[in-house]
Short mmCIF file of C-alpha atoms and ligand atoms in Angstrom, two decimals:
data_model
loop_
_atom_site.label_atom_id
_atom_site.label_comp_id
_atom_site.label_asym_id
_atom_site.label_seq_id
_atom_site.Cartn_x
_atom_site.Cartn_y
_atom_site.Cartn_z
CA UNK A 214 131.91 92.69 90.61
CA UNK A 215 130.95 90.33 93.53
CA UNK A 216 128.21 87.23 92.39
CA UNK A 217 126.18 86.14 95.20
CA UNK A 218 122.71 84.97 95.97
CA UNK A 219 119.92 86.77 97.42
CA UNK A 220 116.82 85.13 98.27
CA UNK A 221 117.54 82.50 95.30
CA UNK A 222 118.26 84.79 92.99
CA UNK A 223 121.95 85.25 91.14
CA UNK A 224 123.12 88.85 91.45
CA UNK A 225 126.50 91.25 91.03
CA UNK A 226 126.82 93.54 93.19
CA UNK A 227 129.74 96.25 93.12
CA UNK A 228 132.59 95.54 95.38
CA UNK A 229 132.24 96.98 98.50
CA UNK A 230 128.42 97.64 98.78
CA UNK A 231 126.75 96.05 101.96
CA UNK A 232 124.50 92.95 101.20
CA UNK A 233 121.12 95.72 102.24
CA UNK A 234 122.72 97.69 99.40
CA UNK A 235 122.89 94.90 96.88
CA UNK A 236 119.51 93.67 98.19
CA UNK A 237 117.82 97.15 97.87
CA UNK A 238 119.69 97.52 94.32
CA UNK A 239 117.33 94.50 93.54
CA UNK A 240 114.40 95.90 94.44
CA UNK A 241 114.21 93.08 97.89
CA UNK A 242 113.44 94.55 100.63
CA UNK A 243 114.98 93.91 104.23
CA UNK A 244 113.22 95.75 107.02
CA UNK A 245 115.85 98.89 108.81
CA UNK A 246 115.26 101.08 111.75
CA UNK A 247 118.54 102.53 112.43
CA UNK A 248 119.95 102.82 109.12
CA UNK A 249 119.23 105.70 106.74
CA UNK A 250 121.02 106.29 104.22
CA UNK A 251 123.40 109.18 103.46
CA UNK A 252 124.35 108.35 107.18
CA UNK A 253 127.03 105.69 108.14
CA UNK A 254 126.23 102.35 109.44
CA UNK A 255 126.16 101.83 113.20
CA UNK A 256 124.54 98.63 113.36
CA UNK A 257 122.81 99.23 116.59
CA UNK A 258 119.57 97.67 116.02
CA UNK A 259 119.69 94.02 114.21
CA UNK A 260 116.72 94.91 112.82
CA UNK A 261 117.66 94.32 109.34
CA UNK A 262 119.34 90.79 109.84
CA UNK A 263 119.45 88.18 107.30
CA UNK A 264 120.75 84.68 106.84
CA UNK A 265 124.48 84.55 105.57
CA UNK A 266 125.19 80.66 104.11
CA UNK A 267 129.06 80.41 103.50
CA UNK A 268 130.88 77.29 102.89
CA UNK A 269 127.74 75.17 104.58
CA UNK A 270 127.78 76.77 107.57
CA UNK A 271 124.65 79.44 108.33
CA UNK A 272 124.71 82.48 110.22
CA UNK A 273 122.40 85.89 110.94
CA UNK A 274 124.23 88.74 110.69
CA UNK A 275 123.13 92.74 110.10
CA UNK A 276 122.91 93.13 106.40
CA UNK A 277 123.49 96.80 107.18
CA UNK A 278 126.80 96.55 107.86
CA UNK A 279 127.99 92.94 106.45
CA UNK A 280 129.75 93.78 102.95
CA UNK A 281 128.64 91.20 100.19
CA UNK A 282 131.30 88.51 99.46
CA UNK A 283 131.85 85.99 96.29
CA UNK A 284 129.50 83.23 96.35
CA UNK A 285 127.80 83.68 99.79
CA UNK A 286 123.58 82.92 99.64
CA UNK A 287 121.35 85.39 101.31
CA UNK A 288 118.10 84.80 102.50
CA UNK A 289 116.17 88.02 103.92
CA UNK A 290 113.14 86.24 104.50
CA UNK A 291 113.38 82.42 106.17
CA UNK A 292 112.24 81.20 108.80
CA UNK A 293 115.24 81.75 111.08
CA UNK A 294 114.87 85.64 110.07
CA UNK A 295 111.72 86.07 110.55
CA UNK A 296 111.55 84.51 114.11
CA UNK A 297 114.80 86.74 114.79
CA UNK A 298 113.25 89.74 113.58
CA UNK A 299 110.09 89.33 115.41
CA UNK A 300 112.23 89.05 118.94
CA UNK A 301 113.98 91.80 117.86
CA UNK A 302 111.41 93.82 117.46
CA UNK A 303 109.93 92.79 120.92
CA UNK A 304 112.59 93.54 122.90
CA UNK A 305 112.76 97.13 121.01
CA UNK A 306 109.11 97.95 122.18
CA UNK A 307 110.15 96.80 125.72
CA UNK A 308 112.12 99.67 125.31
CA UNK A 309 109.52 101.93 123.59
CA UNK A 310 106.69 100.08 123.96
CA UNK A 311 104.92 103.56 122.89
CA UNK A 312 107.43 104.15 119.36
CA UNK A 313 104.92 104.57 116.84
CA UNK A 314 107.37 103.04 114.08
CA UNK A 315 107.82 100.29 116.53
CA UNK A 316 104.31 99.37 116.65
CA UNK A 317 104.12 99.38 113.22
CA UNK A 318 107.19 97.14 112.75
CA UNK A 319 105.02 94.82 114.72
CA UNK A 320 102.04 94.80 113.02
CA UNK A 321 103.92 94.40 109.82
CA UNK A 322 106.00 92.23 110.55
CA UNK A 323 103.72 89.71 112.82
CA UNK A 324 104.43 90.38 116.17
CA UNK A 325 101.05 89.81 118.23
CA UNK A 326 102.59 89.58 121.67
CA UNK A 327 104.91 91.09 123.89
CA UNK A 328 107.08 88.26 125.85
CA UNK A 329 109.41 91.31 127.66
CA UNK A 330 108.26 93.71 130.24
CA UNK A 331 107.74 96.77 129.16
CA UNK A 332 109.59 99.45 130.67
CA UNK A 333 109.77 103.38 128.26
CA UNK A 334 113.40 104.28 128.66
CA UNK A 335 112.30 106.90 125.86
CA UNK A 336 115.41 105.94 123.83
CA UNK A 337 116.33 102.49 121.57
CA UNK A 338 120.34 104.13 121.94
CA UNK A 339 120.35 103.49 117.63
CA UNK A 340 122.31 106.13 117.23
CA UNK A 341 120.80 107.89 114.58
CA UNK A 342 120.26 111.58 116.20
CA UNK A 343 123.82 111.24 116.22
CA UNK A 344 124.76 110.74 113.32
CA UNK A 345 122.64 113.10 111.45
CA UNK A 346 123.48 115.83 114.07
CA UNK A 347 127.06 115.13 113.28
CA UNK A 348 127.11 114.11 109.87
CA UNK A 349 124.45 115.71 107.84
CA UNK A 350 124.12 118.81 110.37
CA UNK A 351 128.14 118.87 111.06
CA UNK A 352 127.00 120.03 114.75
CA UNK A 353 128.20 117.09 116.78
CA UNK A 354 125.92 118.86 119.70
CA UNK A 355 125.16 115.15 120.95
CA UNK A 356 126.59 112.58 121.74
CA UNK A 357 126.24 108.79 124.21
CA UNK A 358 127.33 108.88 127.79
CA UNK A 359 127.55 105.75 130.24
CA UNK A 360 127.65 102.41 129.54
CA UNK A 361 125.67 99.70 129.96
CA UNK A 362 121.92 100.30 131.10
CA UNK A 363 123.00 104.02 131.78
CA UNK A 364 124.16 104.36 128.09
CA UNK A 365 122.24 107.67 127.12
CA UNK A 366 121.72 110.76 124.23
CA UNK A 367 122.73 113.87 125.92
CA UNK A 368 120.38 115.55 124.60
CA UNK A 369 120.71 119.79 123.88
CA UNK A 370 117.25 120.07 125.92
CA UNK A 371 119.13 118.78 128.81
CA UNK A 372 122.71 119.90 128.60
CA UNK A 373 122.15 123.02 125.90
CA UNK A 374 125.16 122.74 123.68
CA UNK A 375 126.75 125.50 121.54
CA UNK A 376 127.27 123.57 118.56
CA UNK A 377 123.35 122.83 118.11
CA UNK A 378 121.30 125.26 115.94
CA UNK A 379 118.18 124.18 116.95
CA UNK A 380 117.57 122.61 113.70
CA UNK A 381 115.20 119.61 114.79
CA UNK A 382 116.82 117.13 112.89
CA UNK A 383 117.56 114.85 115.39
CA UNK A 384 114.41 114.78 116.85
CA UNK A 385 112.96 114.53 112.60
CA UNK A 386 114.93 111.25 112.49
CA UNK A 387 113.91 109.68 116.20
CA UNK A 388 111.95 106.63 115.88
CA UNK A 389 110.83 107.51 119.25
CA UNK A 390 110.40 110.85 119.53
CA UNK A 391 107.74 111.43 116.94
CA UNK A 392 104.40 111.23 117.71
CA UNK A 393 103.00 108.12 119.61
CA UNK A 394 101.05 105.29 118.37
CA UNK A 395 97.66 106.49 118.30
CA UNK A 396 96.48 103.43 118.11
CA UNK A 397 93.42 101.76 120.89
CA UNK A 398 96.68 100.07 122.87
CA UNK A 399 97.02 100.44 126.73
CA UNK A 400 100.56 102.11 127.58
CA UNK A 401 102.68 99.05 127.09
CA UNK A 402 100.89 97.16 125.19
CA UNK A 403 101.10 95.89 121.43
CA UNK A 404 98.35 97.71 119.66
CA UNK A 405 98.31 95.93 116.11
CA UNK A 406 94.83 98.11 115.01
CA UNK A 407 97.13 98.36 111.79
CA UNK A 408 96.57 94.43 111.38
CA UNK A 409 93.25 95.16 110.47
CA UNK A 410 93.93 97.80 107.52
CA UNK A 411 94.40 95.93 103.89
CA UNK A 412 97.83 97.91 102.67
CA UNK A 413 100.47 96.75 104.82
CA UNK A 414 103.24 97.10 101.73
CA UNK A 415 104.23 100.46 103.23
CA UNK A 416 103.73 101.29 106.50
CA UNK A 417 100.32 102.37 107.14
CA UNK A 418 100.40 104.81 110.00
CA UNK A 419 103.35 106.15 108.90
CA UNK A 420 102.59 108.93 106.99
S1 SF4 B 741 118.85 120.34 116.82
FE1 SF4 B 741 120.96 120.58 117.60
S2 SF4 B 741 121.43 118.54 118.40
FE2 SF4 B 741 119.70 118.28 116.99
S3 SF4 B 741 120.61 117.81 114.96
FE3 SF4 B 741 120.28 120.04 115.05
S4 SF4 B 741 122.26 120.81 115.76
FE4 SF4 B 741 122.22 118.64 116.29
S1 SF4 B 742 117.15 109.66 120.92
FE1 SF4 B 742 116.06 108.63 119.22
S2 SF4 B 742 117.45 108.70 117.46
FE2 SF4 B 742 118.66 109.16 119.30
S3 SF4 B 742 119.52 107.19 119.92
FE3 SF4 B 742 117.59 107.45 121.07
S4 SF4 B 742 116.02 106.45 119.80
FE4 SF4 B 742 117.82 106.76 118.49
S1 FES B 743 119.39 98.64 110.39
FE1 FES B 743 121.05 97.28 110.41
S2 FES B 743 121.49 97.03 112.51
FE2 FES B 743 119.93 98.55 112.47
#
């Protein structure tokens, strides 16, 4: 077993297990967008970074992917994090500005401006369609092309594919390809109507 701190609180965790394992083990939550699990790790996103203290020194790192180590502290939820996770979540909307997870990542997690221009490239490049096509569906229909700002999903609507079955799971897991925000926003903009609801334990317009 592996002791470590999370969020001031001694824990084991078993060797091997990611610090969002050991942190969801404990019931703590640390916010995710392209993880899911049952699919590996691709650590595209950053969304679930946390504070890593080792030996004095402090660093943010994705807790998705960073395995938990003897006598490291954790903190999911300081001030550093927070103000990382907020520009993180930012920048993804400049992306997707129309994502309704997105916009509810912001209104969760605080974010009541945009500082990026907004421009839809339809696609956050996390990976997961991927993985589930090629994992969980054991197509492998899709796949990235490019690099760089032309990185892209080829996607079986535009380049049909004889591996895919035209099971939808890709487009099930696609933070962006669900429905849009429905909320009173302006393409582009943050909508936040969510701020105004009580519950905002579990997202509210997510359902
Ligand atoms: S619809 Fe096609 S591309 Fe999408 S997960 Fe299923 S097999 Fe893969
Ligand atoms: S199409 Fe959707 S699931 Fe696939 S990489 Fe882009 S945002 Fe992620
Ligand atoms: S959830 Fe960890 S990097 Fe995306």
């Amino acid at each position: 077993m592996v002791n470590l701190v999370i969020d001031g609180q001694s824990v084991e965790a078993e060797e091997g297990w990611t610090i969002l394992e050991a942190a969801r083990y404990y019931g703590i939550d640390i916010p995710t967008l392209c993880y899911e699990e049952g699919l590996s790790s691709y650590s595209a996103c950053r969304l679930c970074t946390v504070e890593i203290i080792r030996d004095g020194r402090s660093k943010l790192s994705a807790s998705c992917s960073f395995p938990v180590q003897e006598g490291i502290e954790v903190r999911t939820n300081s001030r550093r994090v927070r103000e990382a996770r907020k520009i993180i979540i930012e920048l993804m909307l400049a992306s997707c500005p129309n994502s309704r997870t997105l916009q509810c990542l912001a209104s969760r997690y605080g974010v009541t401006k945009m500082r990026f221009r907004a421009e839809d490239r339809g696609c956050l490049l996390c990976g997961l369609c991927i993985r589930m096509c090629k994992e969980q569906m054991q197509a492998g229909a899709i796949g990235f092309v490019s690099r760089g700002t032309d990185r892209k999903v080829i996607m079986p609507f535009h380049m049909r594919s004889e591996q895919c079955r035209e099971c939808g799971a890709c487009l099930y897991i696609c933070p962006v390809c669900e429905l849009p925000c429905q909320g009173p926003m302006q393409p582009g903009e943050l909508c936040n109507a969510c701020l105004d609801t009580v519950q905002l334990e579990a997202f509210p317009c997510k359902d």
